[in-house]
Amino acid sequence: MVSKGKSGGGPALRPRIVKADRARIVAAARELFLSRGFVRVTADDIAAELGISKATLYKEFASKEEILREAVRAVMAEIAGRVDTIMKDDTMSFIERLAALSAFVVGRIAQFGPLFIRDIQRSAPQVWKEIDDFRREKIIINFKAILEAGRKRGLFRGDINMDLLLKMFLKLVEEFVNPAEILRSGRSPAETFESVIKVFFQGILTDEGRLDFSAVTPALFEPQKEGAS
């Protein structure tokens, strides 16, 4: 007779159930955090959204911050996967690849309101550090590859130091794509990032590169008309 808890019993399935439960909690919490901000969402809110008790919630997660951390890591994994896919897509031209990357990043940033970002900075600084480290790593690795490929194709100016360009771009992102500046300006994170991209690339494109880029990504690389906001 086979006793319960060994081969063939219910406990063997429990890890998959736990994993599914955790994923469901993280998915629901992520939507609440994005729509209301991290601080305003309580454990009771998350439990109510899922139709479970708070006690059940805390069986899976020790704290609300732990749920946030897992949600953020899931988003970062999705972003990393999509960026890598675009970077390795040989069916795209260089210009199409950069346009796809820009559109993807702008679209992703559009999901995160300034209050949500500010909440993480203030209330979950360790989670924010993970985001900041991820942002720096992905920018440095992929943006350097973009600059080198573009310069080889004669699309970017060759008289600018590559390492200096990378540092400049990081500083632009840090200075303008941050909660304090976004709240002060009244612009959305996506609008702010798009402006940073536009200003930066307009300065390093060759005349040939500017023509090629404007044909594929007019919103980012065409000069802004007078009076446009």
PDB file of C-alpha atoms in Angstrom:
ATOM      1  CA  MET A   1       0.000   0.000   0.000  1.00  0.00           C
ATOM      2  CA  VAL A   2       1.397   3.390  -1.026  1.00  0.00           C
ATOM      3  CA  SER A   3       1.189   5.995   1.697  1.00  0.00           C
ATOM      4  CA  LYS A   4       0.075   9.542   1.010  1.00  0.00           C
ATOM      5  CA  GLY A   5       2.841  12.108   0.475  1.00  0.00           C
ATOM      6  CA  LYS A   6       5.069   9.690  -1.474  1.00  0.00           C
ATOM      7  CA  SER A   7       5.017   8.677  -5.140  1.00  0.00           C
ATOM      8  CA  GLY A   8       1.626   9.138  -6.770  1.00  0.00           C
ATOM      9  CA  GLY A   9       0.224  11.297  -3.984  1.00  0.00           C
ATOM     10  CA  GLY A  10      -1.145  14.826  -4.069  1.00  0.00           C
ATOM     11  CA  PRO A  11       1.927  16.558  -2.583  1.00  0.00           C
ATOM     12  CA  ALA A  12       3.910  15.919  -5.785  1.00  0.00           C
ATOM     13  CA  LEU A  13       1.616  18.356  -7.568  1.00  0.00           C
ATOM     14  CA  ARG A  14       1.865  21.074  -4.931  1.00  0.00           C
ATOM     15  CA  PRO A  15       4.928  22.928  -6.353  1.00  0.00           C
ATOM     16  CA  ARG A  16       3.082  23.527  -9.629  1.00  0.00           C
ATOM     17  CA  ILE A  17       0.006  24.744  -7.762  1.00  0.00           C
ATOM     18  CA  VAL A  18       2.105  27.110  -5.651  1.00  0.00           C
ATOM     19  CA  LYS A  19       3.847  28.437  -8.740  1.00  0.00           C
ATOM     20  CA  ALA A  20       0.506  29.050 -10.451  1.00  0.00           C
ATOM     21  CA  ASP A  21      -0.890  30.766  -7.358  1.00  0.00           C
ATOM     22  CA  ARG A  22       2.158  33.021  -7.074  1.00  0.00           C
ATOM     23  CA  ALA A  23       1.995  33.960 -10.742  1.00  0.00           C
ATOM     24  CA  ARG A  24      -1.699  34.820 -10.406  1.00  0.00           C
ATOM     25  CA  ILE A  25      -1.045  36.993  -7.352  1.00  0.00           C
ATOM     26  CA  VAL A  26       1.859  38.764  -9.053  1.00  0.00           C
ATOM     27  CA  ALA A  27      -0.173  39.431 -12.210  1.00  0.00           C
ATOM     28  CA  ALA A  28      -3.102  40.898 -10.273  1.00  0.00           C
ATOM     29  CA  ALA A  29      -0.849  42.966  -8.018  1.00  0.00           C
ATOM     30  CA  ARG A  30       1.078  44.352 -10.975  1.00  0.00           C
ATOM     31  CA  GLU A  31      -2.088  45.715 -12.558  1.00  0.00           C
ATOM     32  CA  LEU A  32      -3.149  47.303  -9.274  1.00  0.00           C
ATOM     33  CA  PHE A  33       0.288  48.820  -8.666  1.00  0.00           C
ATOM     34  CA  LEU A  34       0.385  50.292 -12.168  1.00  0.00           C
ATOM     35  CA  SER A  35      -3.103  51.768 -11.980  1.00  0.00           C
ATOM     36  CA  ARG A  36      -3.038  53.091  -8.399  1.00  0.00           C
ATOM     37  CA  GLY A  37       0.602  53.239  -7.370  1.00  0.00           C
ATOM     38  CA  PHE A  38       2.455  50.931  -4.986  1.00  0.00           C
ATOM     39  CA  VAL A  39       1.741  52.883  -1.787  1.00  0.00           C
ATOM     40  CA  ARG A  40      -2.023  53.143  -2.311  1.00  0.00           C
ATOM     41  CA  VAL A  41      -2.523  49.426  -2.919  1.00  0.00           C
ATOM     42  CA  THR A  42      -2.907  47.316   0.221  1.00  0.00           C
ATOM     43  CA  ALA A  43      -2.634  43.583   0.756  1.00  0.00           C
ATOM     44  CA  ASP A  44      -6.405  43.616   1.312  1.00  0.00           C
ATOM     45  CA  ASP A  45      -6.869  45.171  -2.140  1.00  0.00           C
ATOM     46  CA  ILE A  46      -4.799  42.445  -3.779  1.00  0.00           C
ATOM     47  CA  ALA A  47      -6.611  39.687  -1.878  1.00  0.00           C
ATOM     48  CA  ALA A  48     -10.011  41.154  -2.770  1.00  0.00           C
ATOM     49  CA  GLU A  49      -9.046  41.396  -6.440  1.00  0.00           C
ATOM     50  CA  LEU A  50      -8.216  37.688  -6.420  1.00  0.00           C
ATOM     51  CA  GLY A  51     -11.110  36.607  -4.212  1.00  0.00           C
ATOM     52  CA  ILE A  52      -8.816  35.141  -1.567  1.00  0.00           C
ATOM     53  CA  SER A  53      -8.092  35.946   2.067  1.00  0.00           C
ATOM     54  CA  LYS A  54      -5.153  38.063   3.160  1.00  0.00           C
ATOM     55  CA  ALA A  55      -3.929  35.049   5.133  1.00  0.00           C
ATOM     56  CA  THR A  56      -3.753  33.045   1.906  1.00  0.00           C
ATOM     57  CA  LEU A  57      -1.845  35.886   0.276  1.00  0.00           C
ATOM     58  CA  TYR A  58       0.725  35.920   3.051  1.00  0.00           C
ATOM     59  CA  LYS A  59       1.220  32.171   2.779  1.00  0.00           C
ATOM     60  CA  GLU A  60       2.825  32.855  -0.592  1.00  0.00           C
ATOM     61  CA  PHE A  61       4.525  36.199   0.086  1.00  0.00           C
ATOM     62  CA  ALA A  62       6.037  37.626   3.254  1.00  0.00           C
ATOM     63  CA  SER A  63       5.207  41.226   2.343  1.00  0.00           C
ATOM     64  CA  LYS A  64       3.731  43.546  -0.256  1.00  0.00           C
ATOM     65  CA  GLU A  65       7.270  44.544  -1.242  1.00  0.00           C
ATOM     66  CA  GLU A  66       8.088  40.921  -2.025  1.00  0.00           C
ATOM     67  CA  ILE A  67       5.123  40.829  -4.416  1.00  0.00           C
ATOM     68  CA  LEU A  68       6.359  44.055  -6.010  1.00  0.00           C
ATOM     69  CA  ARG A  69       9.872  42.657  -6.387  1.00  0.00           C
ATOM     70  CA  GLU A  70       8.616  39.536  -8.139  1.00  0.00           C
ATOM     71  CA  ALA A  71       6.358  41.617 -10.395  1.00  0.00           C
ATOM     72  CA  VAL A  72       9.234  43.925 -11.335  1.00  0.00           C
ATOM     73  CA  ARG A  73      11.538  40.990 -12.040  1.00  0.00           C
ATOM     74  CA  ALA A  74       8.907  39.452 -14.305  1.00  0.00           C
ATOM     75  CA  VAL A  75       8.625  42.715 -16.251  1.00  0.00           C
ATOM     76  CA  MET A  76      12.407  42.998 -16.551  1.00  0.00           C
ATOM     77  CA  ALA A  77      12.605  39.434 -17.853  1.00  0.00           C
ATOM     78  CA  GLU A  78       9.951  40.227 -20.476  1.00  0.00           C
ATOM     79  CA  ILE A  79      11.809  43.380 -21.521  1.00  0.00           C
ATOM     80  CA  ALA A  80      15.170  41.611 -21.712  1.00  0.00           C
ATOM     81  CA  GLY A  81      13.673  38.833 -23.806  1.00  0.00           C
ATOM     82  CA  ARG A  82      12.014  41.210 -26.255  1.00  0.00           C
ATOM     83  CA  VAL A  83      15.097  43.417 -26.590  1.00  0.00           C
ATOM     84  CA  ASP A  84      17.299  40.388 -27.254  1.00  0.00           C
ATOM     85  CA  THR A  85      14.841  39.140 -29.873  1.00  0.00           C
ATOM     86  CA  ILE A  86      14.888  42.485 -31.689  1.00  0.00           C
ATOM     87  CA  MET A  87      18.674  42.774 -31.508  1.00  0.00           C
ATOM     88  CA  LYS A  88      19.105  39.294 -33.021  1.00  0.00           C
ATOM     89  CA  ASP A  89      16.444  39.637 -35.737  1.00  0.00           C
ATOM     90  CA  ASP A  90      18.401  39.381 -38.987  1.00  0.00           C
ATOM     91  CA  THR A  91      15.282  40.031 -41.081  1.00  0.00           C
ATOM     92  CA  MET A  92      15.337  43.690 -39.941  1.00  0.00           C
ATOM     93  CA  SER A  93      17.600  46.360 -41.342  1.00  0.00           C
ATOM     94  CA  PHE A  94      19.657  48.318 -38.835  1.00  0.00           C
ATOM     95  CA  ILE A  95      17.230  51.241 -39.034  1.00  0.00           C
ATOM     96  CA  GLU A  96      14.192  49.003 -38.585  1.00  0.00           C
ATOM     97  CA  ARG A  97      15.836  47.379 -35.572  1.00  0.00           C
ATOM     98  CA  LEU A  98      16.485  50.708 -33.894  1.00  0.00           C
ATOM     99  CA  ALA A  99      12.952  51.884 -34.701  1.00  0.00           C
ATOM    100  CA  ALA A 100      11.516  48.690 -33.196  1.00  0.00           C
ATOM    101  CA  LEU A 101      13.637  49.073 -30.067  1.00  0.00           C
ATOM    102  CA  SER A 102      12.619  52.713 -29.641  1.00  0.00           C
ATOM    103  CA  ALA A 103       8.925  51.911 -30.117  1.00  0.00           C
ATOM    104  CA  PHE A 104       9.109  48.984 -27.699  1.00  0.00           C
ATOM    105  CA  VAL A 105      10.870  50.964 -24.966  1.00  0.00           C
ATOM    106  CA  VAL A 106       8.520  53.941 -25.341  1.00  0.00           C
ATOM    107  CA  GLY A 107       5.528  51.591 -25.198  1.00  0.00           C
ATOM    108  CA  ARG A 108       6.832  49.892 -22.084  1.00  0.00           C
ATOM    109  CA  ILE A 109       7.610  53.152 -20.321  1.00  0.00           C
ATOM    110  CA  ALA A 110       4.095  54.371 -21.129  1.00  0.00           C
ATOM    111  CA  GLN A 111       2.754  51.668 -18.787  1.00  0.00           C
ATOM    112  CA  PHE A 112       4.534  53.171 -15.786  1.00  0.00           C
ATOM    113  CA  GLY A 113       3.117  56.400 -14.398  1.00  0.00           C
ATOM    114  CA  PRO A 114       5.370  58.838 -12.515  1.00  0.00           C
ATOM    115  CA  LEU A 115       3.585  58.165  -9.212  1.00  0.00           C
ATOM    116  CA  PHE A 116       4.248  54.434  -9.520  1.00  0.00           C
ATOM    117  CA  ILE A 117       7.939  55.081 -10.203  1.00  0.00           C
ATOM    118  CA  ARG A 118       8.183  57.595  -7.364  1.00  0.00           C
ATOM    119  CA  ASP A 119       6.492  55.150  -4.977  1.00  0.00           C
ATOM    120  CA  ILE A 120       9.122  52.522  -5.715  1.00  0.00           C
ATOM    121  CA  GLN A 121      11.976  54.985  -5.284  1.00  0.00           C
ATOM    122  CA  ARG A 122      10.681  56.169  -1.925  1.00  0.00           C
ATOM    123  CA  SER A 123       9.035  53.093  -0.436  1.00  0.00           C
ATOM    124  CA  ALA A 124      10.963  50.200  -1.986  1.00  0.00           C
ATOM    125  CA  PRO A 125      14.498  51.509  -2.630  1.00  0.00           C
ATOM    126  CA  GLN A 126      16.011  48.040  -2.990  1.00  0.00           C
ATOM    127  CA  VAL A 127      13.528  47.212  -5.740  1.00  0.00           C
ATOM    128  CA  TRP A 128      14.320  50.530  -7.412  1.00  0.00           C
ATOM    129  CA  LYS A 129      18.038  49.653  -7.290  1.00  0.00           C
ATOM    130  CA  GLU A 130      17.304  46.446  -9.197  1.00  0.00           C
ATOM    131  CA  ILE A 131      15.414  48.465 -11.812  1.00  0.00           C
ATOM    132  CA  ASP A 132      18.196  51.041 -12.069  1.00  0.00           C
ATOM    133  CA  ASP A 133      20.899  48.373 -12.366  1.00  0.00           C
ATOM    134  CA  PHE A 134      18.888  46.586 -15.051  1.00  0.00           C
ATOM    135  CA  ARG A 135      18.314  49.829 -16.940  1.00  0.00           C
ATOM    136  CA  ARG A 136      22.011  50.676 -16.892  1.00  0.00           C
ATOM    137  CA  GLU A 137      23.083  47.202 -17.966  1.00  0.00           C
ATOM    138  CA  LYS A 138      20.634  46.969 -20.870  1.00  0.00           C
ATOM    139  CA  ILE A 139      21.389  50.507 -22.031  1.00  0.00           C
ATOM    140  CA  ILE A 140      25.140  49.991 -21.956  1.00  0.00           C
ATOM    141  CA  ILE A 141      25.141  46.606 -23.698  1.00  0.00           C
ATOM    142  CA  ASN A 142      22.523  47.256 -26.374  1.00  0.00           C
ATOM    143  CA  PHE A 143      23.050  50.949 -26.958  1.00  0.00           C
ATOM    144  CA  LYS A 144      26.790  50.461 -27.460  1.00  0.00           C
ATOM    145  CA  ALA A 145      26.039  47.754 -30.035  1.00  0.00           C
ATOM    146  CA  ILE A 146      23.627  50.139 -31.792  1.00  0.00           C
ATOM    147  CA  LEU A 147      26.162  52.974 -31.896  1.00  0.00           C
ATOM    148  CA  GLU A 148      28.927  50.765 -33.239  1.00  0.00           C
ATOM    149  CA  ALA A 149      26.697  49.236 -35.920  1.00  0.00           C
ATOM    150  CA  GLY A 150      25.335  52.639 -36.941  1.00  0.00           C
ATOM    151  CA  ARG A 151      28.758  54.198 -37.242  1.00  0.00           C
ATOM    152  CA  LYS A 152      29.999  51.316 -39.418  1.00  0.00           C
ATOM    153  CA  ARG A 153      27.086  51.988 -41.771  1.00  0.00           C
ATOM    154  CA  GLY A 154      27.852  55.695 -41.965  1.00  0.00           C
ATOM    155  CA  LEU A 155      24.627  56.657 -40.192  1.00  0.00           C
ATOM    156  CA  PHE A 156      26.284  58.142 -37.097  1.00  0.00           C
ATOM    157  CA  ARG A 157      29.071  60.670 -36.988  1.00  0.00           C
ATOM    158  CA  GLY A 158      32.509  59.152 -36.601  1.00  0.00           C
ATOM    159  CA  ASP A 159      34.128  62.087 -34.807  1.00  0.00           C
ATOM    160  CA  ILE A 160      32.473  61.465 -31.421  1.00  0.00           C
ATOM    161  CA  ASN A 161      33.965  59.318 -28.656  1.00  0.00           C
ATOM    162  CA  MET A 162      31.851  56.181 -28.145  1.00  0.00           C
ATOM    163  CA  ASP A 163      32.348  55.894 -24.388  1.00  0.00           C
ATOM    164  CA  LEU A 164      31.478  59.572 -23.940  1.00  0.00           C
ATOM    165  CA  LEU A 165      28.275  59.064 -25.942  1.00  0.00           C
ATOM    166  CA  LEU A 166      27.230  56.198 -23.694  1.00  0.00           C
ATOM    167  CA  LYS A 167      27.819  58.264 -20.559  1.00  0.00           C
ATOM    168  CA  MET A 168      25.911  61.199 -22.047  1.00  0.00           C
ATOM    169  CA  PHE A 169      22.922  59.031 -22.908  1.00  0.00           C
ATOM    170  CA  LEU A 170      22.830  57.502 -19.433  1.00  0.00           C
ATOM    171  CA  LYS A 171      22.943  60.966 -17.879  1.00  0.00           C
ATOM    172  CA  LEU A 172      20.121  62.184 -20.121  1.00  0.00           C
ATOM    173  CA  VAL A 173      17.945  59.240 -19.121  1.00  0.00           C
ATOM    174  CA  GLU A 174      18.793  59.635 -15.421  1.00  0.00           C
ATOM    175  CA  GLU A 175      18.165  63.385 -15.475  1.00  0.00           C
ATOM    176  CA  PHE A 176      14.909  63.484 -17.395  1.00  0.00           C
ATOM    177  CA  VAL A 177      13.294  60.042 -17.078  1.00  0.00           C
ATOM    178  CA  ASN A 178      12.866  60.266 -13.316  1.00  0.00           C
ATOM    179  CA  PRO A 179       9.779  60.904 -11.168  1.00  0.00           C
ATOM    180  CA  ALA A 180      10.725  64.379  -9.923  1.00  0.00           C
ATOM    181  CA  GLU A 181      11.354  65.759 -13.412  1.00  0.00           C
ATOM    182  CA  ILE A 182       8.333  64.021 -14.935  1.00  0.00           C
ATOM    183  CA  LEU A 183       6.000  65.339 -12.231  1.00  0.00           C
ATOM    184  CA  ARG A 184       7.478  68.835 -12.560  1.00  0.00           C
ATOM    185  CA  SER A 185       7.184  68.911 -16.353  1.00  0.00           C
ATOM    186  CA  GLY A 186       3.715  67.366 -16.573  1.00  0.00           C
ATOM    187  CA  ARG A 187       4.867  65.069 -19.376  1.00  0.00           C
ATOM    188  CA  SER A 188       4.359  61.329 -19.309  1.00  0.00           C
ATOM    189  CA  PRO A 189       7.391  59.019 -18.935  1.00  0.00           C
ATOM    190  CA  ALA A 190       6.933  57.873 -22.549  1.00  0.00           C
ATOM    191  CA  GLU A 191       6.840  61.441 -23.890  1.00  0.00           C
ATOM    192  CA  THR A 192       9.939  62.317 -21.898  1.00  0.00           C
ATOM    193  CA  PHE A 193      11.900  59.307 -23.112  1.00  0.00           C
ATOM    194  CA  GLU A 194      10.836  59.946 -26.708  1.00  0.00           C
ATOM    195  CA  SER A 195      12.121  63.525 -26.440  1.00  0.00           C
ATOM    196  CA  VAL A 196      15.447  62.327 -25.037  1.00  0.00           C
ATOM    197  CA  ILE A 197      15.813  59.839 -27.909  1.00  0.00           C
ATOM    198  CA  LYS A 198      14.961  62.471 -30.501  1.00  0.00           C
ATOM    199  CA  VAL A 199      17.345  65.129 -29.192  1.00  0.00           C
ATOM    200  CA  PHE A 200      20.181  62.646 -28.743  1.00  0.00           C
ATOM    201  CA  PHE A 201      19.986  61.026 -32.153  1.00  0.00           C
ATOM    202  CA  GLN A 202      19.498  64.292 -34.001  1.00  0.00           C
ATOM    203  CA  GLY A 203      22.910  65.291 -32.667  1.00  0.00           C
ATOM    204  CA  ILE A 204      24.853  62.221 -33.789  1.00  0.00           C
ATOM    205  CA  LEU A 205      23.223  61.319 -37.123  1.00  0.00           C
ATOM    206  CA  THR A 206      24.983  62.057 -40.385  1.00  0.00           C
ATOM    207  CA  ASP A 207      22.932  63.748 -43.126  1.00  0.00           C
ATOM    208  CA  GLU A 208      22.485  60.359 -44.792  1.00  0.00           C
ATOM    209  CA  GLY A 209      21.512  58.779 -41.499  1.00  0.00           C
ATOM    210  CA  ARG A 210      18.969  61.495 -40.757  1.00  0.00           C
ATOM    211  CA  LEU A 211      17.244  60.936 -44.103  1.00  0.00           C
ATOM    212  CA  ASP A 212      17.175  57.171 -43.637  1.00  0.00           C
ATOM    213  CA  PHE A 213      15.904  57.374 -40.079  1.00  0.00           C
ATOM    214  CA  SER A 214      13.194  59.925 -40.799  1.00  0.00           C
ATOM    215  CA  ALA A 215      11.768  57.607 -43.464  1.00  0.00           C
ATOM    216  CA  VAL A 216      11.311  54.807 -40.929  1.00  0.00           C
ATOM    217  CA  THR A 217      10.705  56.704 -37.692  1.00  0.00           C
ATOM    218  CA  PRO A 218       9.317  60.149 -38.551  1.00  0.00           C
ATOM    219  CA  ALA A 219       7.857  60.717 -35.089  1.00  0.00           C
ATOM    220  CA  LEU A 220      11.299  60.451 -33.535  1.00  0.00           C
ATOM    221  CA  PHE A 221      13.603  61.857 -36.167  1.00  0.00           C
ATOM    222  CA  GLU A 222      11.761  64.551 -38.113  1.00  0.00           C
ATOM    223  CA  PRO A 223      12.232  68.147 -36.919  1.00  0.00           C
ATOM    224  CA  GLN A 224       9.333  69.303 -34.750  1.00  0.00           C
ATOM    225  CA  LYS A 225       7.034  71.835 -36.401  1.00  0.00           C
ATOM    226  CA  GLU A 226       6.768  75.314 -34.953  1.00  0.00           C
ATOM    227  CA  GLY A 227       3.993  75.578 -32.393  1.00  0.00           C
ATOM    228  CA  ALA A 228       3.815  71.816 -31.819  1.00  0.00           C
ATOM    229  CA  SER A 229       3.825  70.737 -28.201  1.00  0.00           C
TER     230      SER A 229
END
